[in-house]
Amino acid sequence: MCSSDLAIGEAALLLDNMALAHAAYRAARQSPDAGFGSLATTRRNAALILGMRADGAATLEPLFPKPHIAIFSGHMVDASRRAKPRFPRQAVPRAAAAITQWVGANAIAIGYASAASGGDLLFLDALKTHRAERHVILPNDHDTFTQYSVRPAGKAWVARYQKHIATATSVIVAGDEITDGEAYRFSNRMTIGLARARARRVDGEVRGLALWDGTSGKAGGTGSAIANWRAAGVPVTVIDPLTGTARPLKGARTNFDDAPTPKYGQRETVALLFADVTGFSKLTETQLPLFIRHFLGPVGRLAASGTGRPLTSNTWGDGIYMTFKSASDAGCFALKLCEVGSRSDWAALGLPDNMNIRIGLQIGRAHV
């Protein structure tokens, strides 16, 4: 963006010359290099200046409208005759028109979705029409996804899928070849997580759009995606796949569509914690029992107490591996583990005084 326009805009705000501020900031927004990040920084600076005014919040929005970020979930087109049609081929034009109209009416600048035949690809088409960013999140690798989620609808949908994959702003493959419900639940969670993280970076607002028949459906399907959106406070618009009618989804916020507590041997989405101790390899034979007593002992007691305990845990020497039901449980445990590992009296206990702990956290699907 042109720095002179920004300087003029900020000076105009300080002088309460709103006409000049609007003109300068409009020129800055229309600059070819006006990216979402730079606009967000400028918007925050303007908010600081306008914070001194009683009508600051109302004044800021016309100057710098928040970028709108859309997340989408929807049914695949019926690939064969169904006893009760859900999204038949003859309904595709109506749904496409409704999705495109919604994207335009909501000034969507950034979109996140999968790329299955039907609703997903119609949404990506609409984003492309309105020149919005297109971010694709696939629950499986390309070959598996194409086989199960695109090819059954026909070659035309495969061609459309391949074009979007080749031209999208980004493509993230969230999983492997497995097509269980957990793969789709994890992909749904990643979609809303990426959108909300982007919204925080660019001072944006997340909105949800679903092509949905109103049924709860299978694990990881559109119904469960919507439940997660509403639990996060995301406003949701639903398009009926048969009629193309759009309506805002009303009602109280719901709970997250959590999977049941993972069971041993099952493949679930879990939070993973890895930790090891610096300097462990240099411990002497006489120090090893002290290490077990003063370090592994407190860690074991920590793992056995309180809420948010690990689902599974294992150790190899100084290495600690644990799984948790949620990222918050893992994060809270990691903070407590830091307190154990960063104590300053190691030397008094007969251990190296520079001993400390390194911790890594991840979330993903695993056999626990």
mmCIF file of C-alpha atoms in Angstrom:
data_model
loop_
_atom_site.group_PDB
_atom_site.id
_atom_site.type_symbol
_atom_site.label_atom_id
_atom_site.label_comp_id
_atom_site.label_asym_id
_atom_site.label_seq_id
_atom_site.Cartn_x
_atom_site.Cartn_y
_atom_site.Cartn_z
ATOM 1 C CA MET A 1 0.000 0.000 0.000
ATOM 2 C CA CYS A 2 1.078 3.588 -0.598
ATOM 3 C CA SER A 3 2.623 4.872 2.638
ATOM 4 C CA SER A 4 1.575 8.438 1.861
ATOM 5 C CA ASP A 5 -2.093 7.400 1.730
ATOM 6 C CA LEU A 6 -1.742 5.727 5.122
ATOM 7 C CA ALA A 7 -0.021 8.757 6.628
ATOM 8 C CA ILE A 8 -2.704 11.068 5.249
ATOM 9 C CA GLY A 9 -5.451 8.791 6.541
ATOM 10 C CA GLU A 10 -4.043 8.650 10.064
ATOM 11 C CA ALA A 11 -3.414 12.408 10.121
ATOM 12 C CA ALA A 12 -6.972 13.008 8.929
ATOM 13 C CA LEU A 13 -8.335 10.825 11.736
ATOM 14 C CA LEU A 14 -6.346 12.782 14.313
ATOM 15 C CA LEU A 15 -7.694 16.027 12.865
ATOM 16 C CA ASP A 16 -11.227 14.593 12.734
ATOM 17 C CA ASN A 17 -11.374 15.137 8.966
ATOM 18 C CA MET A 18 -13.442 12.092 8.146
ATOM 19 C CA ALA A 19 -13.965 12.908 4.466
ATOM 20 C CA LEU A 20 -10.210 13.029 3.860
ATOM 21 C CA ALA A 21 -9.680 9.900 5.976
ATOM 22 C CA HIS A 22 -12.226 7.960 3.908
ATOM 23 C CA ALA A 23 -10.611 9.075 0.651
ATOM 24 C CA ALA A 24 -7.070 8.242 1.769
ATOM 25 C CA TYR A 25 -7.954 4.847 3.216
ATOM 26 C CA ARG A 26 -10.071 3.986 0.164
ATOM 27 C CA ALA A 27 -7.034 4.636 -2.032
ATOM 28 C CA ALA A 28 -4.909 2.476 0.280
ATOM 29 C CA ARG A 29 -7.414 -0.408 0.181
ATOM 30 C CA GLN A 30 -7.543 -0.292 -3.615
ATOM 31 C CA SER A 31 -3.772 -0.384 -4.000
ATOM 32 C CA PRO A 32 -2.512 -3.454 -5.942
ATOM 33 C CA ASP A 33 -0.262 -4.467 -3.044
ATOM 34 C CA ALA A 34 -2.922 -4.050 -0.364
ATOM 35 C CA GLY A 35 -2.720 -7.514 1.187
ATOM 36 C CA PHE A 36 -4.871 -8.758 4.050
ATOM 37 C CA GLY A 37 -1.974 -8.541 6.500
ATOM 38 C CA SER A 38 -1.065 -4.927 5.730
ATOM 39 C CA LEU A 39 -4.729 -3.910 5.787
ATOM 40 C CA ALA A 40 -5.127 -5.536 9.192
ATOM 41 C CA THR A 41 -2.169 -3.581 10.568
ATOM 42 C CA THR A 42 -3.590 -0.352 9.195
ATOM 43 C CA ARG A 43 -7.014 -1.189 10.608
ATOM 44 C CA ARG A 44 -5.524 -1.749 14.075
ATOM 45 C CA ASN A 45 -3.711 1.603 13.925
ATOM 46 C CA ALA A 46 -6.949 3.334 12.960
ATOM 47 C CA ALA A 47 -8.739 1.563 15.807
ATOM 48 C CA LEU A 48 -6.198 2.949 18.294
ATOM 49 C CA ILE A 49 -6.842 6.483 17.063
ATOM 50 C CA LEU A 50 -10.610 6.054 16.975
ATOM 51 C CA GLY A 51 -10.574 4.484 20.437
ATOM 52 C CA MET A 52 -10.538 8.019 21.832
ATOM 53 C CA ARG A 53 -13.958 8.685 20.281
ATOM 54 C CA ALA A 54 -17.282 7.575 21.697
ATOM 55 C CA ASP A 55 -18.382 6.438 18.234
ATOM 56 C CA GLY A 56 -15.018 4.901 17.392
ATOM 57 C CA ALA A 57 -16.246 1.367 16.709
ATOM 58 C CA ALA A 58 -19.060 2.562 14.443
ATOM 59 C CA THR A 59 -16.676 4.863 12.604
ATOM 60 C CA LEU A 60 -14.031 2.181 12.029
ATOM 61 C CA GLU A 61 -16.197 -0.291 10.118
ATOM 62 C CA PRO A 62 -16.937 1.968 7.094
ATOM 63 C CA LEU A 63 -13.262 2.917 6.949
ATOM 64 C CA PHE A 64 -11.977 -0.633 7.115
ATOM 65 C CA PRO A 65 -14.640 -3.334 6.754
ATOM 66 C CA LYS A 66 -13.557 -6.644 8.241
ATOM 67 C CA PRO A 67 -12.615 -9.224 5.606
ATOM 68 C CA HIS A 68 -15.190 -12.013 5.526
ATOM 69 C CA ILE A 69 -13.906 -15.575 5.682
ATOM 70 C CA ALA A 70 -16.207 -18.450 4.759
ATOM 71 C CA ILE A 71 -16.118 -22.103 5.764
ATOM 72 C CA PHE A 72 -18.236 -24.560 3.821
ATOM 73 C CA SER A 73 -19.590 -28.054 4.209
ATOM 74 C CA GLY A 74 -22.177 -29.745 2.034
ATOM 75 C CA HIS A 75 -23.560 -32.920 0.550
ATOM 76 C CA MET A 76 -22.081 -34.673 -2.424
ATOM 77 C CA VAL A 77 -24.254 -34.886 -5.510
ATOM 78 C CA ASP A 78 -26.285 -38.109 -5.630
ATOM 79 C CA ALA A 79 -24.138 -40.451 -7.692
ATOM 80 C CA SER A 80 -26.918 -43.041 -8.002
ATOM 81 C CA ARG A 81 -30.633 -43.300 -7.351
ATOM 82 C CA ARG A 82 -31.518 -42.900 -3.690
ATOM 83 C CA ALA A 83 -34.803 -44.001 -2.119
ATOM 84 C CA LYS A 84 -35.069 -40.431 -0.851
ATOM 85 C CA PRO A 85 -33.075 -37.984 -3.027
ATOM 86 C CA ARG A 86 -30.719 -35.795 -1.049
ATOM 87 C CA PHE A 87 -28.885 -33.747 -3.706
ATOM 88 C CA PRO A 88 -29.993 -34.967 -7.158
ATOM 89 C CA ARG A 89 -28.283 -33.751 -10.305
ATOM 90 C CA GLN A 90 -31.267 -31.661 -11.411
ATOM 91 C CA ALA A 91 -30.907 -29.611 -8.215
ATOM 92 C CA VAL A 92 -27.281 -28.667 -8.933
ATOM 93 C CA PRO A 93 -28.005 -25.435 -10.892
ATOM 94 C CA ARG A 94 -30.286 -24.091 -8.126
ATOM 95 C CA ALA A 95 -27.717 -24.878 -5.453
ATOM 96 C CA ALA A 96 -24.875 -23.371 -7.509
ATOM 97 C CA ALA A 97 -26.835 -20.141 -7.986
ATOM 98 C CA ALA A 98 -27.666 -19.917 -4.282
ATOM 99 C CA ILE A 99 -24.063 -20.527 -3.215
ATOM 100 C CA THR A 100 -22.700 -17.975 -5.675
ATOM 101 C CA GLN A 101 -25.268 -15.415 -4.580
ATOM 102 C CA TRP A 102 -24.372 -15.916 -0.907
ATOM 103 C CA VAL A 103 -20.622 -15.589 -1.545
ATOM 104 C CA GLY A 104 -21.191 -12.316 -3.394
ATOM 105 C CA ALA A 105 -23.747 -10.884 -0.970
ATOM 106 C CA ASN A 106 -21.445 -11.580 1.979
ATOM 107 C CA ALA A 107 -18.370 -10.160 0.236
ATOM 108 C CA ILE A 108 -16.396 -13.322 0.956
ATOM 109 C CA ALA A 109 -12.686 -12.690 0.452
ATOM 110 C CA ILE A 110 -11.274 -16.007 1.734
ATOM 111 C CA GLY A 111 -12.834 -19.473 1.697
ATOM 112 C CA TYR A 112 -12.018 -22.862 3.228
ATOM 113 C CA ALA A 113 -13.626 -26.146 2.165
ATOM 114 C CA SER A 114 -13.014 -29.667 0.975
ATOM 115 C CA ALA A 115 -13.410 -30.528 -2.725
ATOM 116 C CA ALA A 116 -15.913 -33.364 -3.022
ATOM 117 C CA SER A 117 -18.310 -33.555 -5.959
ATOM 118 C CA GLY A 118 -21.404 -31.495 -5.269
ATOM 119 C CA GLY A 119 -21.508 -28.702 -2.699
ATOM 120 C CA ASP A 120 -17.755 -28.386 -2.090
ATOM 121 C CA LEU A 121 -16.860 -27.863 -5.731
ATOM 122 C CA LEU A 122 -19.825 -25.537 -6.283
ATOM 123 C CA PHE A 123 -18.533 -23.423 -3.382
ATOM 124 C CA LEU A 124 -15.021 -23.361 -4.849
ATOM 125 C CA ASP A 125 -16.545 -22.318 -8.183
ATOM 126 C CA ALA A 126 -18.300 -19.420 -6.433
ATOM 127 C CA LEU A 127 -15.089 -18.324 -4.720
ATOM 128 C CA LYS A 128 -13.298 -18.341 -8.052
ATOM 129 C CA THR A 129 -16.091 -16.317 -9.679
ATOM 130 C CA HIS A 130 -15.744 -13.649 -6.982
ATOM 131 C CA ARG A 131 -11.923 -13.803 -7.037
ATOM 132 C CA ALA A 132 -11.656 -14.901 -3.441
ATOM 133 C CA GLU A 133 -8.862 -16.998 -1.993
ATOM 134 C CA ARG A 134 -9.587 -20.743 -2.209
ATOM 135 C CA HIS A 135 -8.109 -22.990 0.489
ATOM 136 C CA VAL A 136 -8.798 -26.711 0.066
ATOM 137 C CA ILE A 137 -8.548 -29.205 2.939
ATOM 138 C CA LEU A 138 -8.714 -32.868 1.952
ATOM 139 C CA PRO A 139 -9.380 -35.599 4.553
ATOM 140 C CA ASN A 140 -7.474 -38.200 2.504
ATOM 141 C CA ASP A 141 -4.674 -38.345 -0.046
ATOM 142 C CA HIS A 142 -5.577 -37.261 -3.592
ATOM 143 C CA ASP A 143 -6.030 -40.741 -5.052
ATOM 144 C CA THR A 144 -8.232 -41.962 -2.214
ATOM 145 C CA PHE A 145 -10.246 -38.771 -2.115
ATOM 146 C CA THR A 146 -10.833 -38.839 -5.857
ATOM 147 C CA GLN A 147 -11.881 -42.480 -5.746
ATOM 148 C CA TYR A 148 -14.465 -42.102 -2.987
ATOM 149 C CA SER A 149 -15.537 -38.452 -3.054
ATOM 150 C CA VAL A 150 -15.307 -37.290 -6.676
ATOM 151 C CA ARG A 151 -15.181 -40.028 -9.322
ATOM 152 C CA PRO A 152 -18.540 -41.683 -8.484
ATOM 153 C CA ALA A 153 -20.280 -38.503 -9.726
ATOM 154 C CA GLY A 154 -18.686 -38.691 -13.172
ATOM 155 C CA LYS A 155 -15.795 -37.416 -15.272
ATOM 156 C CA ALA A 156 -17.033 -33.828 -15.384
ATOM 157 C CA TRP A 157 -16.758 -33.547 -11.610
ATOM 158 C CA VAL A 158 -13.272 -35.104 -11.685
ATOM 159 C CA ALA A 159 -12.151 -32.497 -14.225
ATOM 160 C CA ARG A 160 -13.599 -29.693 -12.083
ATOM 161 C CA TYR A 161 -11.839 -31.104 -9.022
ATOM 162 C CA GLN A 162 -8.487 -31.281 -10.798
ATOM 163 C CA LYS A 163 -8.765 -27.662 -11.977
ATOM 164 C CA HIS A 164 -9.413 -26.406 -8.477
ATOM 165 C CA ILE A 165 -6.588 -28.463 -6.995
ATOM 166 C CA ALA A 166 -4.220 -27.024 -9.614
ATOM 167 C CA THR A 167 -5.271 -23.392 -9.108
ATOM 168 C CA ALA A 168 -6.294 -23.128 -5.441
ATOM 169 C CA THR A 169 -4.516 -20.708 -3.137
ATOM 170 C CA SER A 170 -3.500 -23.680 -0.990
ATOM 171 C CA VAL A 171 -4.225 -27.403 -0.738
ATOM 172 C CA ILE A 172 -3.759 -29.236 2.555
ATOM 173 C CA VAL A 173 -3.977 -33.035 2.735
ATOM 174 C CA ALA A 174 -5.018 -33.705 6.317
ATOM 175 C CA GLY A 175 -4.832 -37.503 6.260
ATOM 176 C CA ASP A 176 -3.805 -40.671 4.484
ATOM 177 C CA GLU A 177 -5.703 -43.388 2.645
ATOM 178 C CA ILE A 178 -8.080 -44.247 5.495
ATOM 179 C CA THR A 179 -11.684 -43.101 4.987
ATOM 180 C CA ASP A 180 -13.215 -43.635 8.429
ATOM 181 C CA GLY A 181 -15.423 -41.089 10.184
ATOM 182 C CA GLU A 182 -12.495 -39.802 12.199
ATOM 183 C CA ALA A 183 -10.738 -38.726 9.000
ATOM 184 C CA TYR A 184 -13.642 -36.436 8.132
ATOM 185 C CA ARG A 185 -14.122 -35.203 11.695
ATOM 186 C CA PHE A 186 -10.437 -34.231 11.841
ATOM 187 C CA SER A 187 -10.646 -32.503 8.465
ATOM 188 C CA ASN A 188 -13.697 -30.538 9.640
ATOM 189 C CA ARG A 189 -11.866 -29.432 12.763
ATOM 190 C CA MET A 190 -8.857 -28.381 10.691
ATOM 191 C CA THR A 191 -11.071 -26.357 8.361
ATOM 192 C CA ILE A 192 -12.642 -24.259 11.105
ATOM 193 C CA GLY A 193 -9.317 -23.985 12.928
ATOM 194 C CA LEU A 194 -7.518 -22.621 9.878
ATOM 195 C CA ALA A 195 -10.314 -20.141 9.183
ATOM 196 C CA ARG A 196 -10.420 -18.838 12.750
ATOM 197 C CA ALA A 197 -6.638 -18.545 12.910
ATOM 198 C CA ARG A 198 -6.655 -16.563 9.669
ATOM 199 C CA ALA A 199 -9.431 -14.344 11.003
ATOM 200 C CA ARG A 200 -7.322 -13.464 14.032
ATOM 201 C CA ARG A 201 -4.369 -12.527 11.823
ATOM 202 C CA VAL A 202 -6.326 -10.279 9.462
ATOM 203 C CA ASP A 203 -8.988 -8.964 11.869
ATOM 204 C CA GLY A 204 -11.554 -10.917 9.885
ATOM 205 C CA GLU A 205 -14.916 -12.501 10.571
ATOM 206 C CA VAL A 206 -15.752 -16.160 9.951
ATOM 207 C CA ARG A 207 -19.115 -17.150 8.453
ATOM 208 C CA GLY A 208 -20.380 -20.649 7.745
ATOM 209 C CA LEU A 209 -22.311 -21.888 4.714
ATOM 210 C CA ALA A 210 -23.744 -25.388 4.415
ATOM 211 C CA LEU A 211 -25.615 -27.255 1.713
ATOM 212 C CA TRP A 212 -27.555 -29.410 4.153
ATOM 213 C CA ASP A 213 -30.750 -31.441 4.308
ATOM 214 C CA GLY A 214 -31.068 -30.968 8.072
ATOM 215 C CA THR A 215 -30.240 -34.529 9.176
ATOM 216 C CA SER A 216 -27.441 -35.344 11.606
ATOM 217 C CA GLY A 217 -25.865 -37.843 9.210
ATOM 218 C CA LYS A 218 -22.652 -39.797 9.705
ATOM 219 C CA ALA A 219 -19.687 -38.943 11.902
ATOM 220 C CA GLY A 220 -17.633 -36.216 10.309
ATOM 221 C CA GLY A 221 -20.446 -35.210 7.935
ATOM 222 C CA THR A 222 -22.103 -31.864 7.334
ATOM 223 C CA GLY A 223 -24.283 -32.107 10.436
ATOM 224 C CA SER A 224 -21.306 -32.569 12.744
ATOM 225 C CA ALA A 225 -19.376 -29.774 10.977
ATOM 226 C CA ILE A 226 -22.277 -27.397 11.604
ATOM 227 C CA ALA A 227 -22.400 -28.418 15.273
ATOM 228 C CA ASN A 228 -18.741 -27.438 15.623
ATOM 229 C CA TRP A 229 -19.286 -24.114 13.851
ATOM 230 C CA ARG A 230 -22.177 -23.202 16.116
ATOM 231 C CA ALA A 231 -20.252 -24.262 19.216
ATOM 232 C CA ALA A 232 -17.536 -21.814 18.156
ATOM 233 C CA GLY A 233 -20.085 -19.027 17.706
ATOM 234 C CA VAL A 234 -19.866 -18.937 13.901
ATOM 235 C CA PRO A 235 -23.042 -17.652 12.198
ATOM 236 C CA VAL A 236 -24.354 -20.318 9.813
ATOM 237 C CA THR A 237 -26.469 -20.094 6.678
ATOM 238 C CA VAL A 238 -28.044 -23.289 5.355
ATOM 239 C CA ILE A 239 -29.031 -23.901 1.728
ATOM 240 C CA ASP A 240 -31.606 -26.602 1.068
ATOM 241 C CA PRO A 241 -30.044 -28.985 -1.480
ATOM 242 C CA LEU A 242 -33.397 -29.698 -3.146
ATOM 243 C CA THR A 243 -34.824 -26.188 -3.480
ATOM 244 C CA GLY A 244 -31.777 -23.920 -3.263
ATOM 245 C CA THR A 245 -33.492 -21.878 -0.541
ATOM 246 C CA ALA A 246 -31.087 -20.178 1.877
ATOM 247 C CA ARG A 247 -31.875 -19.421 5.501
ATOM 248 C CA PRO A 248 -29.839 -18.430 8.569
ATOM 249 C CA LEU A 249 -29.646 -21.172 11.157
ATOM 250 C CA LYS A 250 -31.282 -19.948 14.355
ATOM 251 C CA GLY A 251 -31.165 -21.222 17.905
ATOM 252 C CA ALA A 252 -28.732 -21.449 20.783
ATOM 253 C CA ARG A 253 -25.134 -22.437 20.367
ATOM 254 C CA THR A 254 -24.485 -26.168 20.501
ATOM 255 C CA ASN A 255 -21.683 -28.250 21.991
ATOM 256 C CA PHE A 256 -18.752 -29.423 19.928
ATOM 257 C CA ASP A 257 -19.293 -32.695 18.105
ATOM 258 C CA ASP A 258 -16.751 -34.466 20.259
ATOM 259 C CA ALA A 259 -15.754 -38.018 19.575
ATOM 260 C CA PRO A 260 -16.253 -40.399 22.506
ATOM 261 C CA THR A 261 -13.303 -40.898 24.813
ATOM 262 C CA PRO A 262 -10.700 -42.771 22.751
ATOM 263 C CA LYS A 263 -10.225 -46.427 23.593
ATOM 264 C CA TYR A 264 -7.024 -48.417 23.442
ATOM 265 C CA GLY A 265 -6.318 -49.779 19.976
ATOM 266 C CA GLN A 266 -8.718 -47.460 18.164
ATOM 267 C CA ARG A 267 -7.766 -44.765 15.667
ATOM 268 C CA GLU A 268 -8.841 -41.425 17.112
ATOM 269 C CA THR A 269 -7.969 -37.752 16.959
ATOM 270 C CA VAL A 270 -5.860 -37.076 20.027
ATOM 271 C CA ALA A 271 -3.381 -34.533 21.321
ATOM 272 C CA LEU A 272 0.177 -35.845 21.500
ATOM 273 C CA LEU A 273 2.887 -34.783 23.936
ATOM 274 C CA PHE A 274 6.566 -35.629 23.486
ATOM 275 C CA ALA A 275 9.200 -34.641 26.021
ATOM 276 C CA ASP A 276 12.789 -35.398 26.888
ATOM 277 C CA VAL A 277 15.419 -34.090 29.296
ATOM 278 C CA THR A 278 18.510 -32.164 28.280
ATOM 279 C CA GLY A 279 21.706 -33.779 29.482
ATOM 280 C CA PHE A 280 20.148 -37.171 30.235
ATOM 281 C CA SER A 281 22.769 -39.059 28.207
ATOM 282 C CA LYS A 282 25.509 -37.705 30.480
ATOM 283 C CA LEU A 283 24.005 -38.990 33.712
ATOM 284 C CA THR A 284 26.152 -41.431 35.640
ATOM 285 C CA GLU A 285 24.976 -44.799 36.906
ATOM 286 C CA THR A 286 24.665 -43.399 40.425
ATOM 287 C CA GLN A 287 22.541 -40.493 39.145
ATOM 288 C CA LEU A 288 19.975 -42.646 37.327
ATOM 289 C CA PRO A 289 18.086 -43.713 40.498
ATOM 290 C CA LEU A 290 18.022 -40.044 41.543
ATOM 291 C CA PHE A 291 16.605 -39.101 38.147
ATOM 292 C CA ILE A 292 13.853 -41.695 38.484
ATOM 293 C CA ARG A 293 13.009 -40.573 42.021
ATOM 294 C CA HIS A 294 13.121 -36.793 41.550
ATOM 295 C CA PHE A 295 11.976 -36.419 37.961
ATOM 296 C CA LEU A 296 10.046 -39.424 36.663
ATOM 297 C CA GLY A 297 8.362 -39.910 40.030
ATOM 298 C CA PRO A 298 6.781 -36.432 40.128
ATOM 299 C CA VAL A 299 5.823 -36.770 36.449
ATOM 300 C CA GLY A 300 4.070 -40.051 37.196
ATOM 301 C CA ARG A 301 2.188 -38.543 40.117
ATOM 302 C CA LEU A 302 1.200 -35.576 37.968
ATOM 303 C CA ALA A 303 -0.160 -37.906 35.283
ATOM 304 C CA ALA A 304 -2.241 -39.806 37.831
ATOM 305 C CA SER A 305 -3.837 -36.797 39.497
ATOM 306 C CA GLY A 306 -6.454 -34.220 38.654
ATOM 307 C CA THR A 307 -8.567 -33.747 35.562
ATOM 308 C CA GLY A 308 -7.228 -33.813 32.013
ATOM 309 C CA ARG A 309 -5.072 -36.846 32.700
ATOM 310 C CA PRO A 310 -3.355 -38.553 29.751
ATOM 311 C CA LEU A 311 -5.200 -41.324 27.949
ATOM 312 C CA THR A 312 -1.964 -43.261 27.504
ATOM 313 C CA SER A 313 1.606 -42.682 28.612
ATOM 314 C CA ASN A 314 4.973 -44.313 28.028
ATOM 315 C CA THR A 315 8.641 -43.593 28.702
ATOM 316 C CA TRP A 316 11.945 -44.640 27.175
ATOM 317 C CA GLY A 317 14.797 -43.480 29.364
ATOM 318 C CA ASP A 318 14.198 -39.749 29.571
ATOM 319 C CA GLY A 319 11.656 -39.769 26.730
ATOM 320 C CA ILE A 320 8.003 -39.223 27.633
ATOM 321 C CA TYR A 321 5.149 -39.914 25.220
ATOM 322 C CA MET A 322 1.533 -39.209 26.180
ATOM 323 C CA THR A 323 -1.816 -38.843 24.448
ATOM 324 C CA PHE A 324 -4.726 -36.646 25.580
ATOM 325 C CA LYS A 325 -8.363 -36.303 24.573
ATOM 326 C CA SER A 326 -8.040 -32.600 23.781
ATOM 327 C CA ALA A 327 -5.461 -29.953 22.937
ATOM 328 C CA SER A 328 -6.415 -28.015 26.078
ATOM 329 C CA ASP A 329 -5.744 -31.056 28.280
ATOM 330 C CA ALA A 330 -2.348 -31.539 26.647
ATOM 331 C CA GLY A 331 -1.478 -27.850 26.930
ATOM 332 C CA CYS A 332 -2.380 -27.665 30.614
ATOM 333 C CA PHE A 333 -0.373 -30.796 31.360
ATOM 334 C CA ALA A 334 2.607 -29.396 29.422
ATOM 335 C CA LEU A 335 2.595 -26.255 31.593
ATOM 336 C CA LYS A 336 2.611 -28.376 34.755
ATOM 337 C CA LEU A 337 5.377 -30.521 33.280
ATOM 338 C CA CYS A 338 7.431 -27.368 32.691
ATOM 339 C CA GLU A 339 7.180 -26.584 36.388
ATOM 340 C CA VAL A 340 8.544 -30.033 37.229
ATOM 341 C CA GLY A 341 11.368 -29.794 34.693
ATOM 342 C CA SER A 342 12.508 -26.246 35.394
ATOM 343 C CA ARG A 343 13.154 -26.532 39.118
ATOM 344 C CA SER A 344 16.417 -24.879 40.186
ATOM 345 C CA ASP A 345 17.631 -27.294 42.862
ATOM 346 C CA TRP A 346 18.800 -30.195 40.703
ATOM 347 C CA ALA A 347 22.364 -29.932 42.001
ATOM 348 C CA ALA A 348 21.165 -30.238 45.603
ATOM 349 C CA LEU A 349 19.470 -33.504 44.583
ATOM 350 C CA GLY A 350 22.669 -34.880 43.082
ATOM 351 C CA LEU A 351 21.730 -34.188 39.442
ATOM 352 C CA PRO A 352 23.239 -31.784 36.865
ATOM 353 C CA ASP A 353 22.286 -28.199 37.734
ATOM 354 C CA ASN A 354 21.493 -27.375 34.065
ATOM 355 C CA MET A 355 18.979 -30.192 33.635
ATOM 356 C CA ASN A 356 15.770 -29.090 31.932
ATOM 357 C CA ILE A 357 12.913 -30.464 29.867
ATOM 358 C CA ARG A 358 11.977 -30.035 26.196
ATOM 359 C CA ILE A 359 8.333 -30.448 25.236
ATOM 360 C CA GLY A 360 6.596 -30.768 21.880
ATOM 361 C CA LEU A 361 2.832 -30.837 21.260
ATOM 362 C CA GLN A 362 0.839 -32.014 18.252
ATOM 363 C CA ILE A 363 -2.715 -33.020 17.453
ATOM 364 C CA GLY A 364 -3.685 -35.654 14.919
ATOM 365 C CA ARG A 365 -5.109 -39.097 14.335
ATOM 366 C CA ALA A 366 -3.345 -41.984 15.990
ATOM 367 C CA HIS A 367 -3.862 -45.516 17.238
ATOM 368 C CA VAL A 368 -3.862 -45.018 20.994
#
